[in-house]
Short mmCIF file of C-alpha atoms and ligand atoms in Angstrom, two decimals:
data_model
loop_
_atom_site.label_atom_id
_atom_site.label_comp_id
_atom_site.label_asym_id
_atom_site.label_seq_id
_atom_site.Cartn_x
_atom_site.Cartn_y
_atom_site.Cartn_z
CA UNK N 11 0.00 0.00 0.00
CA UNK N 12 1.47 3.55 -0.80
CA UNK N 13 2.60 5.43 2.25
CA UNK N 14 -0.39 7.52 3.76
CA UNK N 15 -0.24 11.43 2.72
CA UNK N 16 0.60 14.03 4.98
CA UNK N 17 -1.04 17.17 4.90
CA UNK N 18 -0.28 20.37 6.38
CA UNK N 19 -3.80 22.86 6.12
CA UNK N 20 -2.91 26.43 5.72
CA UNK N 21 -6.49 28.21 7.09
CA UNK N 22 -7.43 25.98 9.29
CA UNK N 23 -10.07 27.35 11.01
CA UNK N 24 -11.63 28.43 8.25
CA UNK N 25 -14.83 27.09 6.27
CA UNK N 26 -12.56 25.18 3.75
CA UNK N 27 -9.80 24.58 6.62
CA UNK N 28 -12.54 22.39 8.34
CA UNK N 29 -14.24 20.81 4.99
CA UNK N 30 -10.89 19.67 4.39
CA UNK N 31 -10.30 17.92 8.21
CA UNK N 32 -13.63 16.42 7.46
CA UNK N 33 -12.63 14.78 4.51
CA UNK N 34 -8.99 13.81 5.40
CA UNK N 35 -10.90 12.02 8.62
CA UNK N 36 -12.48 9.46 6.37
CA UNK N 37 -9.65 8.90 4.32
CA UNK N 38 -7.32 6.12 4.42
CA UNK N 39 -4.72 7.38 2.72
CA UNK N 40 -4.33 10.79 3.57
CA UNK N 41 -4.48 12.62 7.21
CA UNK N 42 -3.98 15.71 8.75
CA UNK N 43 -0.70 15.98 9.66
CA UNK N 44 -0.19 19.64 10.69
CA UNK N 45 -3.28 22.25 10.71
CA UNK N 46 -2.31 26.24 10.85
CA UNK N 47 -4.15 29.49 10.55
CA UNK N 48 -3.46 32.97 11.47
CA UNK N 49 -5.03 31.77 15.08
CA UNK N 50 -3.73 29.65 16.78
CA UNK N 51 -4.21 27.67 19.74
CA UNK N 52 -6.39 24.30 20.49
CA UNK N 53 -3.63 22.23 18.39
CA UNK N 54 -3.38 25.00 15.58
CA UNK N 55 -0.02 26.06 15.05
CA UNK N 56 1.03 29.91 13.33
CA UNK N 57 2.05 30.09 9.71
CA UNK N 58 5.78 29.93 11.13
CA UNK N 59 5.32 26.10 12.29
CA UNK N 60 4.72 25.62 8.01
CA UNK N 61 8.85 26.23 8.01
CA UNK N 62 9.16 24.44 11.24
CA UNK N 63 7.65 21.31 10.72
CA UNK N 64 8.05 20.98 6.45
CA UNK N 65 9.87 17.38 7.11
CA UNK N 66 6.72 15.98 8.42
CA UNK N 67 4.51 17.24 5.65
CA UNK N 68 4.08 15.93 2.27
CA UNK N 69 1.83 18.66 0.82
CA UNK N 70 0.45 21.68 1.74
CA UNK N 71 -3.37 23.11 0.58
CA UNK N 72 -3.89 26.77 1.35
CA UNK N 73 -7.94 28.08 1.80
CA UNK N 74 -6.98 31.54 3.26
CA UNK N 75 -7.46 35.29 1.85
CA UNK N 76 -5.72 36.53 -1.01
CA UNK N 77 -3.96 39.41 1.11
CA UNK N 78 -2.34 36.83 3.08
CA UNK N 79 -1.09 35.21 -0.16
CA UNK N 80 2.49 36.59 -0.56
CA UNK N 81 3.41 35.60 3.39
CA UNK N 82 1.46 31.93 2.66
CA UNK N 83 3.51 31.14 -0.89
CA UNK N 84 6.55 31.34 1.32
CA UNK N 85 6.00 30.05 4.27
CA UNK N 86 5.18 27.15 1.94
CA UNK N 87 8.64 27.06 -0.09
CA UNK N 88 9.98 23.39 -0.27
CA UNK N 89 6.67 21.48 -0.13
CA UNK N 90 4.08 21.21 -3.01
CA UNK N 91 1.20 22.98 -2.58
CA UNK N 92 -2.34 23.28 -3.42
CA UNK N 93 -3.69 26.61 -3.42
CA UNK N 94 -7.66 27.25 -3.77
CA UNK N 95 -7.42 31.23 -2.51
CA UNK N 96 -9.31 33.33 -4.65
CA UNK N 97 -8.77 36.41 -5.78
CA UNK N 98 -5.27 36.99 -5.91
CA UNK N 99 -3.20 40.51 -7.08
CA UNK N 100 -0.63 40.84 -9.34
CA UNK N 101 1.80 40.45 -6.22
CA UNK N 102 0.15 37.67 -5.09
CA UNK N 103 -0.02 36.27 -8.59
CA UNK N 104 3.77 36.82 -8.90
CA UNK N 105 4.57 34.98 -5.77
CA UNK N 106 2.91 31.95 -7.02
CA UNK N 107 4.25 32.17 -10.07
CA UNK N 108 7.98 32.16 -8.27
CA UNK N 109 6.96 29.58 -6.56
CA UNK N 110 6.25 26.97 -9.16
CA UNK N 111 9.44 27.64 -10.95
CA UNK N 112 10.77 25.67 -7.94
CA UNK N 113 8.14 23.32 -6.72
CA UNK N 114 4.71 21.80 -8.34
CA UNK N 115 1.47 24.12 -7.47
CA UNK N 116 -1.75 23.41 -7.75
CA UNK N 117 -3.69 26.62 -8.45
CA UNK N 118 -8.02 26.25 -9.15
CA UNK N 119 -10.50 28.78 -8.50
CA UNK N 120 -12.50 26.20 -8.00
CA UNK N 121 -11.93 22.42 -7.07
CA UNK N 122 -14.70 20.76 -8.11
CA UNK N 123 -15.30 18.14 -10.72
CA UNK N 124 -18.34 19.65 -11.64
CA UNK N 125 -17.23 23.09 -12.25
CA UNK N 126 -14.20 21.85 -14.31
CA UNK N 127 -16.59 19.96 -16.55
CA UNK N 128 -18.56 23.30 -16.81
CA UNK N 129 -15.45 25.02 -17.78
CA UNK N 130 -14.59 22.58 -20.44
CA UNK N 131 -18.28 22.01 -21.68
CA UNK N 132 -18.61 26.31 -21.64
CA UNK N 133 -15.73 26.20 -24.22
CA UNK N 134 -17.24 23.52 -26.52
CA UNK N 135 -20.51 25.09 -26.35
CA UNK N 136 -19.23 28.76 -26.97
CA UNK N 137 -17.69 27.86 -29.99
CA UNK N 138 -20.01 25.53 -31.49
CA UNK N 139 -22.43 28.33 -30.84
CA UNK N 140 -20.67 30.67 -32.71
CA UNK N 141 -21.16 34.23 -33.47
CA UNK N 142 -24.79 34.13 -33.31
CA UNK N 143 -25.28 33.60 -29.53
CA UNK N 144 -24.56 36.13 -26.58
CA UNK N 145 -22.90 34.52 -23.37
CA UNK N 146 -23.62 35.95 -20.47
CA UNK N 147 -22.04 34.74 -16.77
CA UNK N 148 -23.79 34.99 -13.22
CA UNK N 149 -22.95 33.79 -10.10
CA UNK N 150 -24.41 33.43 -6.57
CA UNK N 151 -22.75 33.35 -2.89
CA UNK N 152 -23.41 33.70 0.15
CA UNK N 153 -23.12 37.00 2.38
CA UNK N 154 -19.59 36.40 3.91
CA UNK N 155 -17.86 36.15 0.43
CA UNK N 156 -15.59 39.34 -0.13
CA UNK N 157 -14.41 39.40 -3.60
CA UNK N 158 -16.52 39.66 -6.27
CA UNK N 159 -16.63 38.35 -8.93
CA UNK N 160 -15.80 35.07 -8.00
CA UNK N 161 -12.97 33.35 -8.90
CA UNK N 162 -14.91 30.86 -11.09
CA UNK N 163 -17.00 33.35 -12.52
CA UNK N 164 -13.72 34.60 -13.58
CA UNK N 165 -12.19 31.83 -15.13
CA UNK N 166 -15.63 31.13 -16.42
CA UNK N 167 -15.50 34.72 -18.32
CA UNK N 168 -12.03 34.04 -19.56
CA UNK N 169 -12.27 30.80 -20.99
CA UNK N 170 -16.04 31.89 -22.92
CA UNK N 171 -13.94 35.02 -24.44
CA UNK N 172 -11.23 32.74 -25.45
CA UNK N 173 -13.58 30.79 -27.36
CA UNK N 174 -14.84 33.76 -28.86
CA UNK N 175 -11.87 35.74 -29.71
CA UNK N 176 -12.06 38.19 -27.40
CA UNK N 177 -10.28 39.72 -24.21
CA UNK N 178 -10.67 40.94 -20.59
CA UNK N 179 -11.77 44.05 -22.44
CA UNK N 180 -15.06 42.51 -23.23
CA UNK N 181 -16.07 41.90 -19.47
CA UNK N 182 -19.13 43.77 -18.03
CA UNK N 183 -18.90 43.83 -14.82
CA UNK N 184 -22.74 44.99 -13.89
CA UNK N 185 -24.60 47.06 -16.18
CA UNK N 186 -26.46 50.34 -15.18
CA UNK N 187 -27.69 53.51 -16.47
CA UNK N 188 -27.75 54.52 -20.12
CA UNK N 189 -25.68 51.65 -21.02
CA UNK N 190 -27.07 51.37 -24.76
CA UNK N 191 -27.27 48.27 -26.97
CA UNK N 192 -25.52 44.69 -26.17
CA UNK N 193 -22.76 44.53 -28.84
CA UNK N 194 -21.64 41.13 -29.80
CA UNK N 195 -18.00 41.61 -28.37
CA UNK N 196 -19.40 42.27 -24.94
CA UNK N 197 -19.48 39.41 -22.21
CA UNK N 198 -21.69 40.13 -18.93
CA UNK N 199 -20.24 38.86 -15.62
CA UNK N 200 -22.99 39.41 -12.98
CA UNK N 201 -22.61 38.88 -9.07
CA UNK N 202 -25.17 38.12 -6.34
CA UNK N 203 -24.62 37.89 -2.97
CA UNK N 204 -26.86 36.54 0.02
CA UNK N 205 -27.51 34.00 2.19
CA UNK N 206 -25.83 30.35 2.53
CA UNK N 207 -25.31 30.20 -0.69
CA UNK N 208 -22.02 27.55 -1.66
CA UNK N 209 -21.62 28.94 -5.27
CA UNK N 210 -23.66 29.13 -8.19
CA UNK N 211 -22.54 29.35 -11.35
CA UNK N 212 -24.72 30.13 -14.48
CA UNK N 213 -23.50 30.62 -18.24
CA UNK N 214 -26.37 31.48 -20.24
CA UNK N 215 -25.76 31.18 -24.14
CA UNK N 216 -28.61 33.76 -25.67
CA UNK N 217 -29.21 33.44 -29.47
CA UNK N 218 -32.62 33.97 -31.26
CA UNK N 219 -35.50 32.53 -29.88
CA UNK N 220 -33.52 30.18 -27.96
CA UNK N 221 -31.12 30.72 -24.96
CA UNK N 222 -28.75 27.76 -23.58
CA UNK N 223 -27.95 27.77 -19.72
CA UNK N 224 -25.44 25.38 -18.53
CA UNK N 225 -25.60 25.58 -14.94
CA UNK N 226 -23.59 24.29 -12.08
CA UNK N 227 -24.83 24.61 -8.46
CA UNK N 228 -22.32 23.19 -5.16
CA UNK N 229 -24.02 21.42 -2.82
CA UNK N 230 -21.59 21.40 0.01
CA UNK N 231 -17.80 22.61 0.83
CA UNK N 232 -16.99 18.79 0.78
CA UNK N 233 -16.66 19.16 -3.32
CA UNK N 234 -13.93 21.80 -3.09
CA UNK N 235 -12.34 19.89 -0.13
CA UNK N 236 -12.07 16.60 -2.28
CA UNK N 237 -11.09 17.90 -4.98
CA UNK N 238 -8.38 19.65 -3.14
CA UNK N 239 -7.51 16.53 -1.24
CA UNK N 240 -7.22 14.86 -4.78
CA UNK N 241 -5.16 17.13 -6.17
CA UNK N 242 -2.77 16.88 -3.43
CA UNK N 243 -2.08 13.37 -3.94
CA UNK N 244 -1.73 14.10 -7.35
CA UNK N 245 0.83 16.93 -7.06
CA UNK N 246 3.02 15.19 -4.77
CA UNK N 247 5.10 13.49 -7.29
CA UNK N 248 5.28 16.05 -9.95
CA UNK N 249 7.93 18.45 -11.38
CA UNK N 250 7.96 21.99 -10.35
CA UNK N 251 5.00 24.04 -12.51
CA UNK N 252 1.75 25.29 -12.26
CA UNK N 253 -1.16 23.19 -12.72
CA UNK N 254 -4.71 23.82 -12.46
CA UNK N 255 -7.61 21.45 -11.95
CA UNK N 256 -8.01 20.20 -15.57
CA UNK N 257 -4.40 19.15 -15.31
CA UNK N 258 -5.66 17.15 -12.20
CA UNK N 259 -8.74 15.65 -13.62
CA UNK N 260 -6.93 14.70 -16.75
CA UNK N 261 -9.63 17.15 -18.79
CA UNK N 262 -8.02 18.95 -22.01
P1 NAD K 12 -12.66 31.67 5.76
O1 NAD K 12 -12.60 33.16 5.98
O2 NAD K 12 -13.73 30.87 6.40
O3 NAD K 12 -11.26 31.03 6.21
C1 NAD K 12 -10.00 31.57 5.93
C2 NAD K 12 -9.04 31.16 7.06
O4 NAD K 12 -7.72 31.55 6.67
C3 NAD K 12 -9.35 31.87 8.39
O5 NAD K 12 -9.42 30.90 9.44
C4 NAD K 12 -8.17 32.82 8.58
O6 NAD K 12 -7.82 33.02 9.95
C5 NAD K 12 -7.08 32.06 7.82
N1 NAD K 12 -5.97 32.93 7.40
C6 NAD K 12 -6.02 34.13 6.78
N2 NAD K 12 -4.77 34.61 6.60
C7 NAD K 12 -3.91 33.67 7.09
C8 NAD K 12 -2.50 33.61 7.20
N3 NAD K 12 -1.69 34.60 6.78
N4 NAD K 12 -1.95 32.50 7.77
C9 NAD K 12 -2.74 31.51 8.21
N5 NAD K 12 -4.09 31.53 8.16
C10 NAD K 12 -4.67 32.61 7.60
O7 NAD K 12 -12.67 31.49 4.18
P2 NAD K 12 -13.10 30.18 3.34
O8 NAD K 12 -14.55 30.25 3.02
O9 NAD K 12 -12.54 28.97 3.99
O10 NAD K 12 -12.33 30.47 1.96
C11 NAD K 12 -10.93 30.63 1.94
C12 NAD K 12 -10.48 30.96 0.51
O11 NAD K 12 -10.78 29.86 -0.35
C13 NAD K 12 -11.19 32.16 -0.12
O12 NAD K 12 -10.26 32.84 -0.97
C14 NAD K 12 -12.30 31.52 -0.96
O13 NAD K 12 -12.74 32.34 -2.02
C15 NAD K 12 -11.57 30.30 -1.46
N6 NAD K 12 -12.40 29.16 -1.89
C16 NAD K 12 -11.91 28.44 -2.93
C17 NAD K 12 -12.56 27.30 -3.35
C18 NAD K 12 -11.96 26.47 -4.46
O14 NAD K 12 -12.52 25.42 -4.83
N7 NAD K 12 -10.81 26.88 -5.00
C19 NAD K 12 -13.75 26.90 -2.72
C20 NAD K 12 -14.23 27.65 -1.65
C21 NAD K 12 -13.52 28.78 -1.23
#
């Protein structure tokens, strides 16, 4: 039997931090190995115990905040690492970037299975569509989320203007006000926020008389947290790089 995986969870207290324990409880080949978070206490350890402890870890998966990013990516030097923060800036970007020159990351806005299917079946769909239909994006979270869009909705909006040809340039981020006629090298990324919502994630293909919604909708954290969890025995024995999910699942 291959030796059980060691994890180290970076946001441990967190909503991903403990979908992640829950999973890694019921599996029996991976287990938490070393949890940390920005609080500590009650056997969670500071980012420092990341540097500390690295001989005891096989992999790392960060769920934190993307302003924490920069001090997370190195705290994390020397162990591959999953990363499922969202909204990163161009330093934080950067930092990852440096990072997989030397070890193999694992970067996803989002971990599921589901949502990497949508991503792939978005692209086929776009372009089969062709010119003819308008593709719109909106996405739903709950009220604790803070950055907007979301990082799906994001990757969502850059893989539908790939398929079309297009650029960042052709994002709408809202609409309001005297905003005049759709043109066809526009793409609309729209946000709601409330509730308990876990993520929803709409692309709507509009063309006459008919309109095409391929729709994905979380259930639970536990999708991310597997998917995470998969990854990270996947990454474990790979060069240095950056992957993303569809280099996970094996999806072209
Ligand atoms: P959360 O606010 O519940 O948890 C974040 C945790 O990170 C907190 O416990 C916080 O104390 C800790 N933290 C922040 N900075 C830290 C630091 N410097 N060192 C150690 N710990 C630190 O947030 P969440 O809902 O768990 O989401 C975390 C991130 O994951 C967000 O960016 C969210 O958008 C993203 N997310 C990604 C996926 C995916 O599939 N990729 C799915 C869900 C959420």
């Amino acid at each position: 039997m291959a030796e059980e995986l060691r994890i180290a969870m970076v946001g441990a207290r967190g909503r991903m931090g403990r979908a992640v324990a829950d999973v890694l409880a019921e599996s029996d080949d991976a287990r938490l190995a070393l949890a940390v978070d920005r609080e500590a206490g009650d056997g969670v350890l500071g980012l420092e115990a990341l540097v500390i402890s690295s001989a005891d870890v096989d992999v790392a998966i960060d769920f934190t905040h993307a302003s924490s990013a920069v001090d997370v990516f190195e705290a994390c030097a020397g162990m591959p690492l999953v990363t499922g923060t969202t909204g990163l800036d161009e330093e934080g970007r950067a930092a990852l970037e440096k990072l997989a020159t030397v070890q193999p990351v694992v970067h996803a806005p989002n971990m599921s299975v589901g949502v990497n299917l949508l991503f792939h079946l978005a692209k086929v769909a776009t372009e089969l569509a062709g010119e003819g239909f308008d593709a719109e994006i909106v996405e739903m979270h709950h009220r604790h989320k803070t950055d907007a869009p979301s990082g799906t909705a994001a990757r969502l909006a850059e893989v539908v203007s790939a398929a079309k040809e297009l650029g960042p340039e052709a994002w709408r981020f809202g609409r309001s006000g005297q905003v005049g006629a759709r043109t066809r090298d526009e793409i609309g990324v729209m946000t709601l926020r409330g509730g308990s919502v876990i993520g929803d994630h709409t692309l709507y293909l509009a063309g006459s008389d008919e309109v095409l919604e391929l729709t994905h909708r979380a259930g639970s954290r536990s999708i991310f947290a597997r998917g995470a969890v998969h990854a990270a025995r996947w990454v474990r024995s790979r060069p240095p790089g950056l992957y993303s999910m569809s280099d996970v699942l094996g999806i072209s």
